[in-house]
Each structure stands twice: as structure tokens, then as C-alpha cells.
Amino acid sequence: MTIGNALNLSVDEVLSTTRSVRKRLDLGRPVPREVLLECLELALQAPTGSNSQGWQWVFVEDAEQKKALADIYRTYATPYLDAPKPAFGDERDLSRPRVYDSARYLNDHLHEVPVMLIPCLEGRVDNAGGSSAGFWGSLLPAVWSFMLALRSRGLGSAWTTLHLVGDGEKRAADLLGIPFDRYSQGGLFPIGYTQGTDFRPAQRLPAERLTHWNGW
């Protein structure tokens, strides 16, 4: 049985309207574990190298742990967000103020989100035999599938990685009991119901400007 799937979106709609949600996360509405597990069951259908399924999924609901994770995140996110950014020199510059305003909002309110997720993959990328693409390819498709499943049920998230800078990953591992020498963290994901579900496709560079045939 599908729990809370009230949007009835087509596959194309889910793929084209799953946004990084920050300001529109409903900070006051609890997220049932049953919904998270339903989304995760779908995500676990994603491919993984050699069918190893070496992933582990750490959900954080405890208020003190969320605050501690948010503090680790802010250690690296705040200076990054405050630093000047080089211009792209194209239409991407038009959306930059809105994106960074949204990111600062999340930085300020991260500890308030109903649930956080840290997906982990067995192994350390430093020991991946020179193939970081193959290593992360065994986790990232499942994470994106999880975000798509959230969207189809009226929830949202945002893929953040700034807590992994410096000693942040080790601090998060120590906080949550993640075996740091055995598992790599793939990000920190705030999760909540969205305020409204009327998300639209984003402005992206056109495919023809990014496509090459039979060579660069």
C-alpha cells in the first residue's frame, strides 16, 4: 500500500519538478517513519555496483542530534555562503541570488527540519581503486530515487555536502556512531513535507548546448 501518495504525478512530472527544497520545507509538520521507509524501499531498487548493496541509511529525528549536525554543517557552510562567487557569464547568473538566499535560509534553520538523512556507503573513496565514479555510482542513484519518491508524496529535500568538508564527516560519524573507517557519507539531507506542491521545471541550459556526438 502506498502511504500518502496524493499527488498522482506522471514520471515526467516527478523527474522535471523535483527541486532542492529549502525555504518551503514545513518545519512544523512531523514526517511519519512509515513514509520514509516506503520511499526507501523504492530507492533500494536502484542499481548498485556488482549488486553489492553496501549502503546504510541513517535517519535523525532527535532534536539534540539534529542541532549538533546543524552546527557541524554551519562550520563550513557559513564561510562558503559568505564568500564571493565567480560569475558563470550566462543565464545561470540570474538565478544565483535566489539560490544563495535559499541556501542561507536552510543554513539558519537546518536544526528545525523534521528529519535528517545521512546515506552511507561501505568503503572509503580513497580506497576505491582510482574509480570514484564507480564508488559513488553504487549510492547516488538510490539517493536520487529516494528524493523522487519524496516528491511524489508531497515531501522535499535538498542535497547538501558541506558537512563533509574538513573534519566534519568525522565529527558527524562520531556523533551518530557511524564507523568512519568503514563507511563514507554521501551527504546530509533535510526532509519535510513541502509548503505547497506546485513545483515547476527549473531554468536549465538547453540540451543542444551540452551535447556532443561521436566526440567532443
mmCIF file with all atom_site columns, C-alpha atoms in Angstrom:
data_model
loop_
_atom_site.group_PDB
_atom_site.id
_atom_site.type_symbol
_atom_site.label_atom_id
_atom_site.label_alt_id
_atom_site.label_comp_id
_atom_site.label_asym_id
_atom_site.label_entity_id
_atom_site.label_seq_id
_atom_site.pdbx_PDB_ins_code
_atom_site.Cartn_x
_atom_site.Cartn_y
_atom_site.Cartn_z
_atom_site.occupancy
_atom_site.B_iso_or_equiv
_atom_site.pdbx_formal_charge
_atom_site.auth_seq_id
_atom_site.auth_comp_id
_atom_site.auth_asym_id
_atom_site.auth_atom_id
_atom_site.pdbx_PDB_model_num
ATOM 1   C CA . MET A 1 1   ? 0.000  0.000  0.000   1.00 0.00 ? 1   MET A CA 1
ATOM 2   C CA . THR A 1 2   ? 1.225  3.455  -0.843  1.00 0.00 ? 2   THR A CA 1
ATOM 3   C CA . ILE A 1 3   ? 1.124  5.835  2.108   1.00 0.00 ? 3   ILE A CA 1
ATOM 4   C CA . GLY A 1 4   ? 0.325  9.484  1.454   1.00 0.00 ? 4   GLY A CA 1
ATOM 5   C CA . ASN A 1 5   ? 0.772  9.410  -2.320  1.00 0.00 ? 5   ASN A CA 1
ATOM 6   C CA . ALA A 1 6   ? -1.755 12.140 -3.072  1.00 0.00 ? 6   ALA A CA 1
ATOM 7   C CA . LEU A 1 7   ? -0.011 13.919 -5.936  1.00 0.00 ? 7   LEU A CA 1
ATOM 8   C CA . ASN A 1 8   ? -0.546 11.333 -8.704  1.00 0.00 ? 8   ASN A CA 1
ATOM 9   C CA . LEU A 1 9   ? 2.242  12.850 -10.779 1.00 0.00 ? 9   LEU A CA 1
ATOM 10  C CA . SER A 1 10  ? 3.454  11.316 -14.017 1.00 0.00 ? 10  SER A CA 1
ATOM 11  C CA . VAL A 1 11  ? 7.014  10.052 -14.243 1.00 0.00 ? 11  VAL A CA 1
ATOM 12  C CA . ASP A 1 12  ? 7.972  13.061 -16.365 1.00 0.00 ? 12  ASP A CA 1
ATOM 13  C CA . GLU A 1 13  ? 6.443  15.455 -13.840 1.00 0.00 ? 13  GLU A CA 1
ATOM 14  C CA . VAL A 1 14  ? 8.327  13.879 -10.947 1.00 0.00 ? 14  VAL A CA 1
ATOM 15  C CA . LEU A 1 15  ? 11.600 13.965 -12.882 1.00 0.00 ? 15  LEU A CA 1
ATOM 16  C CA . SER A 1 16  ? 11.195 17.571 -14.024 1.00 0.00 ? 16  SER A CA 1
ATOM 17  C CA . THR A 1 17  ? 9.819  19.114 -10.816 1.00 0.00 ? 17  THR A CA 1
ATOM 18  C CA . THR A 1 18  ? 11.887 17.511 -8.053  1.00 0.00 ? 18  THR A CA 1
ATOM 19  C CA . ARG A 1 19  ? 13.653 20.583 -6.739  1.00 0.00 ? 19  ARG A CA 1
ATOM 20  C CA . SER A 1 20  ? 16.134 21.295 -3.968  1.00 0.00 ? 20  SER A CA 1
ATOM 21  C CA . VAL A 1 21  ? 13.620 22.374 -1.319  1.00 0.00 ? 21  VAL A CA 1
ATOM 22  C CA . ARG A 1 22  ? 14.855 24.623 1.462   1.00 0.00 ? 22  ARG A CA 1
ATOM 23  C CA . LYS A 1 23  ? 12.549 27.549 2.231   1.00 0.00 ? 23  LYS A CA 1
ATOM 24  C CA . ARG A 1 24  ? 9.399  25.564 1.508   1.00 0.00 ? 24  ARG A CA 1
ATOM 25  C CA . LEU A 1 25  ? 10.053 22.727 3.944   1.00 0.00 ? 25  LEU A CA 1
ATOM 26  C CA . ASP A 1 26  ? 7.294  22.601 6.550   1.00 0.00 ? 26  ASP A CA 1
ATOM 27  C CA . LEU A 1 27  ? 9.311  22.776 9.761   1.00 0.00 ? 27  LEU A CA 1
ATOM 28  C CA . GLY A 1 28  ? 6.315  22.132 11.998  1.00 0.00 ? 28  GLY A CA 1
ATOM 29  C CA . ARG A 1 29  ? 4.801  19.036 10.403  1.00 0.00 ? 29  ARG A CA 1
ATOM 30  C CA . PRO A 1 30  ? 6.125  15.634 11.531  1.00 0.00 ? 30  PRO A CA 1
ATOM 31  C CA . VAL A 1 31  ? 7.177  13.078 8.944   1.00 0.00 ? 31  VAL A CA 1
ATOM 32  C CA . PRO A 1 32  ? 5.995  9.532  9.744   1.00 0.00 ? 32  PRO A CA 1
ATOM 33  C CA . ARG A 1 33  ? 8.620  6.807  9.699   1.00 0.00 ? 33  ARG A CA 1
ATOM 34  C CA . GLU A 1 34  ? 6.297  4.725  7.550   1.00 0.00 ? 34  GLU A CA 1
ATOM 35  C CA . VAL A 1 35  ? 6.539  7.266  4.720   1.00 0.00 ? 35  VAL A CA 1
ATOM 36  C CA . LEU A 1 36  ? 10.331 7.393  4.946   1.00 0.00 ? 36  LEU A CA 1
ATOM 37  C CA . LEU A 1 37  ? 10.581 3.613  4.844   1.00 0.00 ? 37  LEU A CA 1
ATOM 38  C CA . GLU A 1 38  ? 8.217  3.425  1.887   1.00 0.00 ? 38  GLU A CA 1
ATOM 39  C CA . CYS A 1 39  ? 10.388 5.892  -0.024  1.00 0.00 ? 39  CYS A CA 1
ATOM 40  C CA . LEU A 1 40  ? 13.500 3.970  0.976   1.00 0.00 ? 40  LEU A CA 1
ATOM 41  C CA . GLU A 1 41  ? 12.050 0.661  -0.231  1.00 0.00 ? 41  GLU A CA 1
ATOM 42  C CA . LEU A 1 42  ? 11.638 2.256  -3.656  1.00 0.00 ? 42  LEU A CA 1
ATOM 43  C CA . ALA A 1 43  ? 15.130 3.765  -3.536  1.00 0.00 ? 43  ALA A CA 1
ATOM 44  C CA . LEU A 1 44  ? 16.669 0.381  -2.805  1.00 0.00 ? 44  LEU A CA 1
ATOM 45  C CA . GLN A 1 45  ? 15.575 -0.771 -6.269  1.00 0.00 ? 45  GLN A CA 1
ATOM 46  C CA . ALA A 1 46  ? 18.288 1.466  -7.745  1.00 0.00 ? 46  ALA A CA 1
ATOM 47  C CA . PRO A 1 47  ? 21.332 -0.189 -9.327  1.00 0.00 ? 47  PRO A CA 1
ATOM 48  C CA . THR A 1 48  ? 24.471 -0.726 -7.292  1.00 0.00 ? 48  THR A CA 1
ATOM 49  C CA . GLY A 1 49  ? 27.858 -1.986 -8.417  1.00 0.00 ? 49  GLY A CA 1
ATOM 50  C CA . SER A 1 50  ? 28.073 -5.804 -8.513  1.00 0.00 ? 50  SER A CA 1
ATOM 51  C CA . ASN A 1 51  ? 24.740 -5.768 -6.665  1.00 0.00 ? 51  ASN A CA 1
ATOM 52  C CA . SER A 1 52  ? 26.799 -5.156 -3.528  1.00 0.00 ? 52  SER A CA 1
ATOM 53  C CA . GLN A 1 53  ? 24.080 -3.101 -1.778  1.00 0.00 ? 53  GLN A CA 1
ATOM 54  C CA . GLY A 1 54  ? 26.709 -1.709 0.570   1.00 0.00 ? 54  GLY A CA 1
ATOM 55  C CA . TRP A 1 55  ? 24.554 1.220  1.600   1.00 0.00 ? 55  TRP A CA 1
ATOM 56  C CA . GLN A 1 56  ? 23.271 2.146  5.056   1.00 0.00 ? 56  GLN A CA 1
ATOM 57  C CA . TRP A 1 57  ? 20.723 4.889  5.787   1.00 0.00 ? 57  TRP A CA 1
ATOM 58  C CA . VAL A 1 58  ? 20.904 6.966  8.967   1.00 0.00 ? 58  VAL A CA 1
ATOM 59  C CA . PHE A 1 59  ? 17.749 8.971  9.740   1.00 0.00 ? 59  PHE A CA 1
ATOM 60  C CA . VAL A 1 60  ? 17.981 11.520 12.530  1.00 0.00 ? 60  VAL A CA 1
ATOM 61  C CA . GLU A 1 61  ? 14.869 12.694 14.389  1.00 0.00 ? 61  GLU A CA 1
ATOM 62  C CA . ASP A 1 62  ? 16.358 13.543 17.793  1.00 0.00 ? 62  ASP A CA 1
ATOM 63  C CA . ALA A 1 63  ? 16.412 17.300 18.398  1.00 0.00 ? 63  ALA A CA 1
ATOM 64  C CA . GLU A 1 64  ? 19.827 17.390 20.084  1.00 0.00 ? 64  GLU A CA 1
ATOM 65  C CA . GLN A 1 65  ? 21.445 15.310 17.366  1.00 0.00 ? 65  GLN A CA 1
ATOM 66  C CA . LYS A 1 66  ? 19.893 17.497 14.674  1.00 0.00 ? 66  LYS A CA 1
ATOM 67  C CA . LYS A 1 67  ? 21.242 20.596 16.400  1.00 0.00 ? 67  LYS A CA 1
ATOM 68  C CA . ALA A 1 68  ? 24.702 19.072 16.633  1.00 0.00 ? 68  ALA A CA 1
ATOM 69  C CA . LEU A 1 69  ? 24.660 18.113 12.945  1.00 0.00 ? 69  LEU A CA 1
ATOM 70  C CA . ALA A 1 70  ? 23.464 21.595 12.009  1.00 0.00 ? 70  ALA A CA 1
ATOM 71  C CA . ASP A 1 71  ? 26.338 23.103 13.984  1.00 0.00 ? 71  ASP A CA 1
ATOM 72  C CA . ILE A 1 72  ? 28.836 20.916 12.105  1.00 0.00 ? 72  ILE A CA 1
ATOM 73  C CA . TYR A 1 73  ? 27.238 21.928 8.823   1.00 0.00 ? 73  TYR A CA 1
ATOM 74  C CA . ARG A 1 74  ? 27.367 25.650 9.661   1.00 0.00 ? 74  ARG A CA 1
ATOM 75  C CA . THR A 1 75  ? 31.071 25.442 10.468  1.00 0.00 ? 75  THR A CA 1
ATOM 76  C CA . TYR A 1 76  ? 31.716 25.040 6.749   1.00 0.00 ? 76  TYR A CA 1
ATOM 77  C CA . ALA A 1 77  ? 28.524 26.313 5.118   1.00 0.00 ? 77  ALA A CA 1
ATOM 78  C CA . THR A 1 78  ? 28.597 29.815 6.615   1.00 0.00 ? 78  THR A CA 1
ATOM 79  C CA . PRO A 1 79  ? 32.023 30.839 5.261   1.00 0.00 ? 79  PRO A CA 1
ATOM 80  C CA . TYR A 1 80  ? 31.242 29.211 1.935   1.00 0.00 ? 80  TYR A CA 1
ATOM 81  C CA . LEU A 1 81  ? 27.956 31.080 1.558   1.00 0.00 ? 81  LEU A CA 1
ATOM 82  C CA . ASP A 1 82  ? 29.545 34.364 2.627   1.00 0.00 ? 82  ASP A CA 1
ATOM 83  C CA . ALA A 1 83  ? 32.440 34.101 0.164   1.00 0.00 ? 83  ALA A CA 1
ATOM 84  C CA . PRO A 1 84  ? 32.174 35.899 -3.207  1.00 0.00 ? 84  PRO A CA 1
ATOM 85  C CA . LYS A 1 85  ? 31.355 33.633 -6.129  1.00 0.00 ? 85  LYS A CA 1
ATOM 86  C CA . PRO A 1 86  ? 32.733 33.902 -9.680  1.00 0.00 ? 86  PRO A CA 1
ATOM 87  C CA . ALA A 1 87  ? 30.179 34.613 -12.387 1.00 0.00 ? 87  ALA A CA 1
ATOM 88  C CA . PHE A 1 88  ? 29.188 31.963 -14.926 1.00 0.00 ? 88  PHE A CA 1
ATOM 89  C CA . GLY A 1 89  ? 28.755 34.604 -17.590 1.00 0.00 ? 89  GLY A CA 1
ATOM 90  C CA . ASP A 1 90  ? 25.445 33.252 -18.809 1.00 0.00 ? 90  ASP A CA 1
ATOM 91  C CA . GLU A 1 91  ? 21.805 32.847 -17.756 1.00 0.00 ? 91  GLU A CA 1
ATOM 92  C CA . ARG A 1 92  ? 22.801 30.832 -14.676 1.00 0.00 ? 92  ARG A CA 1
ATOM 93  C CA . ASP A 1 93  ? 23.860 34.080 -13.006 1.00 0.00 ? 93  ASP A CA 1
ATOM 94  C CA . LEU A 1 94  ? 20.230 35.251 -12.974 1.00 0.00 ? 94  LEU A CA 1
ATOM 95  C CA . SER A 1 95  ? 19.151 32.564 -10.515 1.00 0.00 ? 95  SER A CA 1
ATOM 96  C CA . ARG A 1 96  ? 22.208 32.779 -8.267  1.00 0.00 ? 96  ARG A CA 1
ATOM 97  C CA . PRO A 1 97  ? 20.835 35.382 -5.764  1.00 0.00 ? 97  PRO A CA 1
ATOM 98  C CA . ARG A 1 98  ? 17.693 33.307 -5.223  1.00 0.00 ? 98  ARG A CA 1
ATOM 99  C CA . VAL A 1 99  ? 19.659 30.073 -4.828  1.00 0.00 ? 99  VAL A CA 1
ATOM 100 C CA . TYR A 1 100 ? 22.031 31.506 -2.253  1.00 0.00 ? 100 TYR A CA 1
ATOM 101 C CA . ASP A 1 101 ? 19.230 33.217 -0.358  1.00 0.00 ? 101 ASP A CA 1
ATOM 102 C CA . SER A 1 102 ? 17.532 29.830 -0.120  1.00 0.00 ? 102 SER A CA 1
ATOM 103 C CA . ALA A 1 103 ? 20.774 28.164 0.972   1.00 0.00 ? 103 ALA A CA 1
ATOM 104 C CA . ARG A 1 104 ? 21.289 30.749 3.723   1.00 0.00 ? 104 ARG A CA 1
ATOM 105 C CA . TYR A 1 105 ? 17.771 30.126 4.951   1.00 0.00 ? 105 TYR A CA 1
ATOM 106 C CA . LEU A 1 106 ? 18.480 26.421 5.249   1.00 0.00 ? 106 LEU A CA 1
ATOM 107 C CA . ASN A 1 107 ? 21.762 27.155 6.992   1.00 0.00 ? 107 ASN A CA 1
ATOM 108 C CA . ASP A 1 108 ? 19.884 29.182 9.604   1.00 0.00 ? 108 ASP A CA 1
ATOM 109 C CA . HIS A 1 109 ? 17.033 26.701 10.073  1.00 0.00 ? 109 HIS A CA 1
ATOM 110 C CA . LEU A 1 110 ? 18.657 23.330 9.450   1.00 0.00 ? 110 LEU A CA 1
ATOM 111 C CA . HIS A 1 111 ? 18.257 22.205 13.063  1.00 0.00 ? 111 HIS A CA 1
ATOM 112 C CA . GLU A 1 112 ? 14.479 22.726 12.777  1.00 0.00 ? 112 GLU A CA 1
ATOM 113 C CA . VAL A 1 113 ? 13.782 20.283 9.950   1.00 0.00 ? 113 VAL A CA 1
ATOM 114 C CA . PRO A 1 114 ? 11.660 17.266 10.961  1.00 0.00 ? 114 PRO A CA 1
ATOM 115 C CA . VAL A 1 115 ? 14.160 14.638 9.797   1.00 0.00 ? 115 VAL A CA 1
ATOM 116 C CA . MET A 1 116 ? 17.717 14.495 8.507   1.00 0.00 ? 116 MET A CA 1
ATOM 117 C CA . LEU A 1 117 ? 19.194 11.681 6.435   1.00 0.00 ? 117 LEU A CA 1
ATOM 118 C CA . ILE A 1 118 ? 22.830 10.710 6.013   1.00 0.00 ? 118 ILE A CA 1
ATOM 119 C CA . PRO A 1 119 ? 23.192 7.941  3.409   1.00 0.00 ? 119 PRO A CA 1
ATOM 120 C CA . CYS A 1 120 ? 26.371 5.910  3.782   1.00 0.00 ? 120 CYS A CA 1
ATOM 121 C CA . LEU A 1 121 ? 28.289 3.541  1.533   1.00 0.00 ? 121 LEU A CA 1
ATOM 122 C CA . GLU A 1 122 ? 30.608 0.805  2.678   1.00 0.00 ? 122 GLU A CA 1
ATOM 123 C CA . GLY A 1 123 ? 34.244 1.646  1.968   1.00 0.00 ? 123 GLY A CA 1
ATOM 124 C CA . ARG A 1 124 ? 36.260 4.828  1.669   1.00 0.00 ? 124 ARG A CA 1
ATOM 125 C CA . VAL A 1 125 ? 36.545 6.608  -1.648  1.00 0.00 ? 125 VAL A CA 1
ATOM 126 C CA . ASP A 1 126 ? 40.299 6.944  -1.088  1.00 0.00 ? 126 ASP A CA 1
ATOM 127 C CA . ASN A 1 127 ? 40.486 3.155  -1.343  1.00 0.00 ? 127 ASN A CA 1
ATOM 128 C CA . ALA A 1 128 ? 38.167 2.800  -4.338  1.00 0.00 ? 128 ALA A CA 1
ATOM 129 C CA . GLY A 1 129 ? 40.925 1.724  -6.700  1.00 0.00 ? 129 GLY A CA 1
ATOM 130 C CA . GLY A 1 130 ? 41.020 5.012  -8.588  1.00 0.00 ? 130 GLY A CA 1
ATOM 131 C CA . SER A 1 131 ? 37.364 4.814  -9.612  1.00 0.00 ? 131 SER A CA 1
ATOM 132 C CA . SER A 1 132 ? 35.455 7.361  -7.555  1.00 0.00 ? 132 SER A CA 1
ATOM 133 C CA . ALA A 1 133 ? 32.729 7.308  -10.213 1.00 0.00 ? 133 ALA A CA 1
ATOM 134 C CA . GLY A 1 134 ? 32.185 3.599  -9.695  1.00 0.00 ? 134 GLY A CA 1
ATOM 135 C CA . PHE A 1 135 ? 32.266 4.007  -5.939  1.00 0.00 ? 135 PHE A CA 1
ATOM 136 C CA . TRP A 1 136 ? 29.653 6.764  -5.715  1.00 0.00 ? 136 TRP A CA 1
ATOM 137 C CA . GLY A 1 137 ? 27.663 5.166  -8.520  1.00 0.00 ? 137 GLY A CA 1
ATOM 138 C CA . SER A 1 138 ? 26.689 2.500  -6.006  1.00 0.00 ? 138 SER A CA 1
ATOM 139 C CA . LEU A 1 139 ? 24.932 5.053  -3.781  1.00 0.00 ? 139 LEU A CA 1
ATOM 140 C CA . LEU A 1 140 ? 23.901 8.208  -5.627  1.00 0.00 ? 140 LEU A CA 1
ATOM 141 C CA . PRO A 1 141 ? 21.250 6.644  -7.911  1.00 0.00 ? 141 PRO A CA 1
ATOM 142 C CA . ALA A 1 142 ? 19.456 5.306  -4.827  1.00 0.00 ? 142 ALA A CA 1
ATOM 143 C CA . VAL A 1 143 ? 19.652 8.692  -3.106  1.00 0.00 ? 143 VAL A CA 1
ATOM 144 C CA . TRP A 1 144 ? 18.104 10.417 -6.114  1.00 0.00 ? 144 TRP A CA 1
ATOM 145 C CA . SER A 1 145 ? 15.392 7.763  -6.291  1.00 0.00 ? 145 SER A CA 1
ATOM 146 C CA . PHE A 1 146 ? 14.664 8.485  -2.642  1.00 0.00 ? 146 PHE A CA 1
ATOM 147 C CA . MET A 1 147 ? 14.264 12.194 -3.413  1.00 0.00 ? 147 MET A CA 1
ATOM 148 C CA . LEU A 1 148 ? 11.941 11.404 -6.309  1.00 0.00 ? 148 LEU A CA 1
ATOM 149 C CA . ALA A 1 149 ? 9.830  9.200  -4.057  1.00 0.00 ? 149 ALA A CA 1
ATOM 150 C CA . LEU A 1 150 ? 9.631  12.019 -1.519  1.00 0.00 ? 150 LEU A CA 1
ATOM 151 C CA . ARG A 1 151 ? 8.440  14.420 -4.200  1.00 0.00 ? 151 ARG A CA 1
ATOM 152 C CA . SER A 1 152 ? 5.682  12.056 -5.328  1.00 0.00 ? 152 SER A CA 1
ATOM 153 C CA . ARG A 1 153 ? 4.366  12.007 -1.749  1.00 0.00 ? 153 ARG A CA 1
ATOM 154 C CA . GLY A 1 154 ? 4.395  15.750 -1.110  1.00 0.00 ? 154 GLY A CA 1
ATOM 155 C CA . LEU A 1 155 ? 7.760  15.886 0.655   1.00 0.00 ? 155 LEU A CA 1
ATOM 156 C CA . GLY A 1 156 ? 11.005 17.538 -0.297  1.00 0.00 ? 156 GLY A CA 1
ATOM 157 C CA . SER A 1 157 ? 14.692 17.615 0.463   1.00 0.00 ? 157 SER A CA 1
ATOM 158 C CA . ALA A 1 158 ? 17.964 19.183 -0.633  1.00 0.00 ? 158 ALA A CA 1
ATOM 159 C CA . TRP A 1 159 ? 21.272 17.511 -1.381  1.00 0.00 ? 159 TRP A CA 1
ATOM 160 C CA . THR A 1 160 ? 23.878 19.145 0.852   1.00 0.00 ? 160 THR A CA 1
ATOM 161 C CA . THR A 1 161 ? 27.526 18.119 1.255   1.00 0.00 ? 161 THR A CA 1
ATOM 162 C CA . LEU A 1 162 ? 29.189 20.932 3.199   1.00 0.00 ? 162 LEU A CA 1
ATOM 163 C CA . HIS A 1 163 ? 29.276 18.974 6.452   1.00 0.00 ? 163 HIS A CA 1
ATOM 164 C CA . LEU A 1 164 ? 31.739 16.628 4.728   1.00 0.00 ? 164 LEU A CA 1
ATOM 165 C CA . VAL A 1 165 ? 34.411 19.350 4.476   1.00 0.00 ? 165 VAL A CA 1
ATOM 166 C CA . GLY A 1 166 ? 37.449 19.222 6.744   1.00 0.00 ? 166 GLY A CA 1
ATOM 167 C CA . ASP A 1 167 ? 36.823 17.156 9.848   1.00 0.00 ? 167 ASP A CA 1
ATOM 168 C CA . GLY A 1 168 ? 33.046 17.489 9.518   1.00 0.00 ? 168 GLY A CA 1
ATOM 169 C CA . GLU A 1 169 ? 32.439 13.959 8.268   1.00 0.00 ? 169 GLU A CA 1
ATOM 170 C CA . LYS A 1 170 ? 34.438 12.509 11.161  1.00 0.00 ? 170 LYS A CA 1
ATOM 171 C CA . ARG A 1 171 ? 32.572 14.679 13.674  1.00 0.00 ? 171 ARG A CA 1
ATOM 172 C CA . ALA A 1 172 ? 29.212 13.544 12.245  1.00 0.00 ? 172 ALA A CA 1
ATOM 173 C CA . ALA A 1 173 ? 30.369 9.924  12.316  1.00 0.00 ? 173 ALA A CA 1
ATOM 174 C CA . ASP A 1 174 ? 31.396 10.219 15.955  1.00 0.00 ? 174 ASP A CA 1
ATOM 175 C CA . LEU A 1 175 ? 28.073 11.854 16.834  1.00 0.00 ? 175 LEU A CA 1
ATOM 176 C CA . LEU A 1 176 ? 25.970 9.129  15.204  1.00 0.00 ? 176 LEU A CA 1
ATOM 177 C CA . GLY A 1 177 ? 28.193 6.117  15.751  1.00 0.00 ? 177 GLY A CA 1
ATOM 178 C CA . ILE A 1 178 ? 28.917 5.665  12.021  1.00 0.00 ? 178 ILE A CA 1
ATOM 179 C CA . PRO A 1 179 ? 32.066 3.542  11.571  1.00 0.00 ? 179 PRO A CA 1
ATOM 180 C CA . PHE A 1 180 ? 34.241 6.216  9.944   1.00 0.00 ? 180 PHE A CA 1
ATOM 181 C CA . ASP A 1 181 ? 36.935 3.828  8.741   1.00 0.00 ? 181 ASP A CA 1
ATOM 182 C CA . ARG A 1 182 ? 34.376 1.559  7.053   1.00 0.00 ? 182 ARG A CA 1
ATOM 183 C CA . TYR A 1 183 ? 31.659 3.866  5.674   1.00 0.00 ? 183 TYR A CA 1
ATOM 184 C CA . SER A 1 184 ? 31.627 7.058  3.607   1.00 0.00 ? 184 SER A CA 1
ATOM 185 C CA . GLN A 1 185 ? 28.825 9.583  3.973   1.00 0.00 ? 185 GLN A CA 1
ATOM 186 C CA . GLY A 1 186 ? 27.099 10.739 0.785   1.00 0.00 ? 186 GLY A CA 1
ATOM 187 C CA . GLY A 1 187 ? 25.575 13.975 2.087   1.00 0.00 ? 187 GLY A CA 1
ATOM 188 C CA . LEU A 1 188 ? 23.177 15.466 4.589   1.00 0.00 ? 188 LEU A CA 1
ATOM 189 C CA . PHE A 1 189 ? 19.521 15.662 3.538   1.00 0.00 ? 189 PHE A CA 1
ATOM 190 C CA . PRO A 1 190 ? 16.890 17.739 5.349   1.00 0.00 ? 190 PRO A CA 1
ATOM 191 C CA . ILE A 1 191 ? 13.474 16.144 4.907   1.00 0.00 ? 191 ILE A CA 1
ATOM 192 C CA . GLY A 1 192 ? 9.996  17.550 5.407   1.00 0.00 ? 192 GLY A CA 1
ATOM 193 C CA . TYR A 1 193 ? 6.610  17.979 3.836   1.00 0.00 ? 193 TYR A CA 1
ATOM 194 C CA . THR A 1 194 ? 6.591  20.876 1.410   1.00 0.00 ? 194 THR A CA 1
ATOM 195 C CA . GLN A 1 195 ? 4.514  24.003 1.768   1.00 0.00 ? 195 GLN A CA 1
ATOM 196 C CA . GLY A 1 196 ? 2.522  23.567 -1.403  1.00 0.00 ? 196 GLY A CA 1
ATOM 197 C CA . THR A 1 197 ? 3.328  21.061 -4.128  1.00 0.00 ? 197 THR A CA 1
ATOM 198 C CA . ASP A 1 198 ? 3.275  23.373 -7.159  1.00 0.00 ? 198 ASP A CA 1
ATOM 199 C CA . PHE A 1 199 ? 6.908  22.970 -8.172  1.00 0.00 ? 199 PHE A CA 1
ATOM 200 C CA . ARG A 1 200 ? 7.844  23.697 -11.775 1.00 0.00 ? 200 ARG A CA 1
ATOM 201 C CA . PRO A 1 201 ? 10.722 22.735 -14.065 1.00 0.00 ? 201 PRO A CA 1
ATOM 202 C CA . ALA A 1 202 ? 13.835 24.803 -13.409 1.00 0.00 ? 202 ALA A CA 1
ATOM 203 C CA . GLN A 1 203 ? 15.556 27.030 -15.915 1.00 0.00 ? 203 GLN A CA 1
ATOM 204 C CA . ARG A 1 204 ? 18.368 24.904 -17.323 1.00 0.00 ? 204 ARG A CA 1
ATOM 205 C CA . LEU A 1 205 ? 20.893 25.298 -20.099 1.00 0.00 ? 205 LEU A CA 1
ATOM 206 C CA . PRO A 1 206 ? 19.440 23.812 -23.298 1.00 0.00 ? 206 PRO A CA 1
ATOM 207 C CA . ALA A 1 207 ? 20.442 20.253 -24.118 1.00 0.00 ? 207 ALA A CA 1
ATOM 208 C CA . GLU A 1 208 ? 21.811 21.183 -27.542 1.00 0.00 ? 208 GLU A CA 1
ATOM 209 C CA . ARG A 1 209 ? 24.462 23.385 -25.910 1.00 0.00 ? 209 ARG A CA 1
ATOM 210 C CA . LEU A 1 210 ? 25.662 20.493 -23.764 1.00 0.00 ? 210 LEU A CA 1
ATOM 211 C CA . THR A 1 211 ? 25.532 17.624 -26.257 1.00 0.00 ? 211 THR A CA 1
ATOM 212 C CA . HIS A 1 212 ? 28.359 16.079 -28.301 1.00 0.00 ? 212 HIS A CA 1
ATOM 213 C CA . TRP A 1 213 ? 28.046 13.401 -30.965 1.00 0.00 ? 213 TRP A CA 1
ATOM 214 C CA . ASN A 1 214 ? 30.897 10.996 -31.775 1.00 0.00 ? 214 ASN A CA 1
ATOM 215 C CA . GLY A 1 215 ? 33.431 13.137 -29.925 1.00 0.00 ? 215 GLY A CA 1
ATOM 216 C CA . TRP A 1 216 ? 33.790 16.456 -28.096 1.00 0.00 ? 216 TRP A CA 1
#
